[in-house]
CSV table of C-alpha atoms in Angstrom, one decimal:
chain,number,residue,atom,x,y,z
A,1458,GLN,CA,0.0,0.0,0.0
A,1459,ALA,CA,3.0,2.3,0.0
A,1460,PHE,CA,2.4,3.7,-3.4
A,1461,GLU,CA,-1.3,4.4,-2.7
A,1462,LYS,CA,-0.6,6.0,0.6
A,1463,MET,CA,2.1,8.3,-0.7
A,1464,MET,CA,0.1,9.2,-3.7
A,1465,ALA,CA,-2.9,10.1,-1.5
A,1466,PHE,CA,-0.5,12.2,0.6
A,1467,LEU,CA,0.8,14.1,-2.4
A,1468,ASN,CA,-2.8,14.6,-3.7
A,1469,SER,CA,-3.9,16.1,-0.4
A,1470,HIS,CA,-0.7,18.2,0.0
A,1471,LYS,CA,-0.4,20.1,-3.2
A,1472,ASP,CA,2.5,22.2,-1.9
A,1473,VAL,CA,4.6,19.1,-1.4
A,1474,GLY,CA,6.7,17.7,-4.3
A,1475,PHE,CA,8.3,14.8,-2.6
A,1476,VAL,CA,7.2,12.5,0.2
A,1477,TYR,CA,9.0,9.8,2.0
A,1478,ALA,CA,8.0,7.3,4.7
A,1479,ASP,CA,9.2,5.2,7.6
A,1480,TYR,CA,10.4,1.6,6.9
A,1481,SER,CA,11.5,-1.6,8.5
A,1482,GLN,CA,14.9,-3.2,8.0
A,1483,PHE,CA,15.2,-7.0,7.8
A,1484,ASP,CA,18.3,-9.2,7.9
A,1485,ASP,CA,19.4,-12.1,5.7
A,1486,MET,CA,17.2,-14.5,7.8
A,1487,GLY,CA,14.1,-12.4,7.1
A,1488,ARG,CA,13.9,-11.0,10.6
A,1489,ILE,CA,12.9,-7.4,11.3
A,1490,SER,CA,16.1,-5.9,12.7
A,1491,ALA,CA,15.0,-2.3,13.0
A,1492,ARG,CA,12.0,0.0,12.5
A,1493,ILE,CA,13.2,3.3,11.1
A,1494,THR,CA,11.3,6.4,11.8
A,1495,THR,CA,12.3,9.0,9.2
A,1496,ILE,CA,13.0,12.5,10.3
A,1497,SER,CA,12.1,15.9,8.8
A,1498,PRO,CA,13.9,17.2,5.7
A,1499,GLU,CA,16.1,19.3,7.9
A,1500,GLY,CA,17.9,16.0,8.5
A,1501,LEU,CA,19.4,16.3,5.1
A,1502,ALA,CA,22.1,18.6,6.6
A,1503,TYR,CA,23.4,15.5,8.4
A,1504,GLY,CA,22.9,12.7,5.9
A,1505,ASN,CA,20.3,10.8,3.9
A,1506,CYS,CA,17.2,11.0,6.1
A,1507,VAL,CA,14.9,10.0,3.2
A,1508,GLY,CA,15.6,6.2,3.1
A,1509,PRO,CA,14.3,3.8,0.5
A,1510,CYS,CA,10.6,4.6,0.5
A,1511,PHE,CA,9.7,7.7,-1.4
A,1512,LEU,CA,7.6,9.1,-4.1
A,1513,PHE,CA,7.8,12.4,-6.0
A,1514,ARG,CA,5.8,14.3,-8.6
A,1515,ARG,CA,6.7,14.1,-12.3
A,1516,GLU,CA,7.3,17.9,-12.1
A,1517,VAL,CA,10.2,17.2,-9.8
A,1518,TYR,CA,12.0,15.1,-12.4
A,1519,ASP,CA,11.1,17.5,-15.1
A,1520,ARG,CA,12.7,20.4,-13.3
A,1521,VAL,CA,15.6,18.7,-11.3
A,1522,GLY,CA,16.6,16.2,-13.9
A,1523,ALA,CA,18.1,12.7,-13.4
A,1524,PHE,CA,20.4,11.3,-10.8
A,1525,SER,CA,24.0,12.5,-11.1
A,1526,ASN,CA,26.6,10.1,-12.5
A,1527,ASP,CA,29.3,11.9,-10.6
A,1528,CYS,CA,27.9,10.8,-7.2
A,1529,PHE,CA,28.1,7.0,-7.4
A,1530,LEU,CA,27.4,5.6,-3.9
A,1531,ALA,CA,25.5,8.7,-2.8
A,1532,GLU,CA,23.5,9.6,-5.9
A,1533,ASP,CA,20.2,9.4,-4.1
A,1534,TYR,CA,21.3,11.7,-1.3
A,1535,GLU,CA,22.7,14.2,-3.8
A,1536,TYR,CA,19.4,14.1,-5.7
A,1537,TRP,CA,17.4,14.7,-2.5
A,1538,LEU,CA,19.6,17.8,-1.9
A,1539,ARG,CA,18.9,19.1,-5.3
A,1540,VAL,CA,15.2,18.4,-5.0
A,1541,SER,CA,15.0,20.2,-1.6
A,1542,ILE,CA,16.2,23.4,-3.3
A,1543,GLN,CA,13.2,23.6,-5.6
A,1544,PHE,CA,10.5,21.6,-3.9
A,1545,ARG,CA,9.1,21.0,-0.4
A,1546,LEU,CA,9.8,17.5,1.0
A,1547,ALA,CA,7.6,16.0,3.6
A,1548,VAL,CA,7.6,12.9,5.9
A,1549,LEU,CA,4.8,10.4,6.0
A,1550,ASN,CA,5.4,8.8,9.4
A,1551,GLU,CA,4.0,5.4,8.6
A,1552,ASP,CA,5.9,2.2,8.1
A,1553,LEU,CA,5.4,1.4,4.5
A,1554,TYR,CA,8.4,-0.5,3.3
A,1555,LEU,CA,10.6,-3.5,4.0
A,1556,TYR,CA,14.3,-2.9,3.3
A,1557,ARG,CA,16.9,-5.7,3.3
A,1558,GLN,CA,20.1,-4.6,5.0
A,1559,HIS,CA,23.1,-6.8,4.2
A,1560,ALA,CA,26.9,-6.7,4.5
A,1561,ASN,CA,27.4,-7.2,0.7
A,1562,SER,CA,25.6,-4.0,-0.3
A,1563,LEU,CA,27.7,-1.4,-2.2
A,1564,THR,CA,27.0,1.1,0.6
A,1565,ALA,CA,28.3,-1.3,3.3
A,1566,GLN,CA,31.3,-2.3,1.3
A,1567,HIS,CA,32.3,1.3,0.5
A,1568,GLN,CA,30.9,3.1,3.5
A,1569,ASP,CA,33.8,5.6,3.9
A,1570,ARG,CA,33.8,6.5,0.2
A,1571,ALA,CA,30.0,6.9,0.2
A,1572,TYR,CA,30.2,9.2,3.2
A,1573,TRP,CA,32.8,11.4,1.6
A,1574,ILE,CA,30.9,11.6,-1.7
A,1575,ALA,CA,27.7,12.6,0.3
A,1576,GLN,CA,29.7,15.3,2.1
A,1577,LYS,CA,31.0,16.7,-1.1
A,1578,ALA,CA,27.4,16.8,-2.5
A,1579,LEU,CA,26.2,18.6,0.7
A,1580,LEU,CA,29.1,21.1,0.3
A,1581,LYS,CA,28.1,21.9,-3.2
A,1582,GLN,CA,24.3,22.2,-2.6
A,1583,LEU,CA,24.3,23.8,0.9
A,1584,PRO,CA,24.7,27.4,-0.3
A,1585,ARG,CA,21.5,27.0,-2.4
A,1586,MET,CA,19.4,25.3,0.3
A,1587,ASP,CA,17.5,28.5,1.2
A,1588,TRP,CA,14.8,26.6,3.1
A,1589,MET,CA,17.3,25.8,5.8
A,1590,SER,CA,17.4,28.2,8.7
A,1591,VAL,CA,20.6,30.2,9.1
A,1592,PRO,CA,21.4,28.6,12.5
A,1593,ALA,CA,21.0,25.1,10.9
A,1594,ARG,CA,23.2,26.2,8.0
A,1595,ALA,CA,25.8,27.5,10.5
A,1596,ARG,CA,25.9,24.3,12.5
A,1597,THR,CA,26.3,22.4,9.2
A,1598,TYR,CA,29.2,24.6,8.0
A,1599,ARG,CA,30.8,24.2,11.5
A,1600,ARG,CA,30.5,20.4,11.4
A,1601,LEU,CA,31.8,20.1,7.9
A,1602,ALA,CA,34.8,22.4,8.8
A,1603,LYS,CA,35.6,20.2,11.8
A,1604,GLU,CA,35.5,17.1,9.7
A,1605,ALA,CA,37.7,18.6,7.0
A,1606,ARG,CA,40.2,19.6,9.7
A,1607,LYS,CA,40.3,16.0,11.1
A,1608,ARG,CA,41.1,14.8,7.5
A,1609,GLN,CA,43.8,17.5,7.4
A,1610,GLU,CA,42.2,19.3,4.6
A,1611,ASN,CA,43.1,22.6,6.0
A,1612,LEU,CA,42.3,24.8,3.0
A,1613,LEU,CA,38.8,23.4,2.8
A,1614,ALA,CA,38.4,23.7,6.6
A,1615,TRP,CA,39.3,27.4,6.4
A,1616,ARG,CA,36.9,28.0,3.6
A,1617,LEU,CA,34.1,26.4,5.6
A,1618,TRP,CA,34.9,28.4,8.7
A,1619,LEU,CA,34.7,31.5,6.5
A,1620,LYS,CA,31.2,30.5,5.5
A,1621,PHE,CA,30.3,29.8,9.1
A,1622,ILE,CA,31.4,33.1,10.5
A,1623,PRO,CA,28.7,35.3,8.9
A,1624,CYS,CA,26.0,32.9,10.3
A,1625,LEU,CA,27.4,33.1,13.8
A,1626,PRO,CA,25.2,36.0,15.1
A,1627,HIS,CA,22.1,34.0,14.0
A,1628,LEU,CA,23.4,30.9,15.8
A,1629,VAL,CA,23.9,32.9,19.0
A,1630,ILE,CA,20.5,34.4,18.8
A,1631,ALA,CA,18.9,31.0,18.2
A,1632,LYS,CA,20.8,29.5,21.1
A,1633,MET,CA,19.6,32.4,23.4
A,1634,GLN,CA,16.0,31.7,22.3
A,1635,GLY,CA,16.5,28.0,23.0
A,1636,LYS,CA,16.3,26.8,19.4
């Protein structure tokens, strides 16, 4: 019923271009190993919060285009980032999908590389993600700068700190307001 429920959601929320839902993971023995409750689109600042159960309008594809060949291992995440720039994403918090998690998946085998490709995609799209609050953008730049520093990519770290600094007053105000 995943398709029907997500289609009904899109039909009743005309301002949403992309919907995604909760899902359950199962192991090689067919046992449910986890129930995943997806989080709001703001989670894209930290990683792929969408998961495997999603549906989007044809207009999304027409305007955003296809998956990027340059982002192998993180092409879905990079696509969600691009979609979020032009369309509203929404969560349907209902478990609608079974997802098989296994050690031989490409993501599991190349986890570090997939993570770095995803971070590069976020770095590229973050300046255009106007829907994100300035404090959230500041926290994202700060996190990415710290990660670049750990990898001894000092030039990138400095560039990210320079993007963080103008956001700092907004972050301080948000912290004072308890956000």
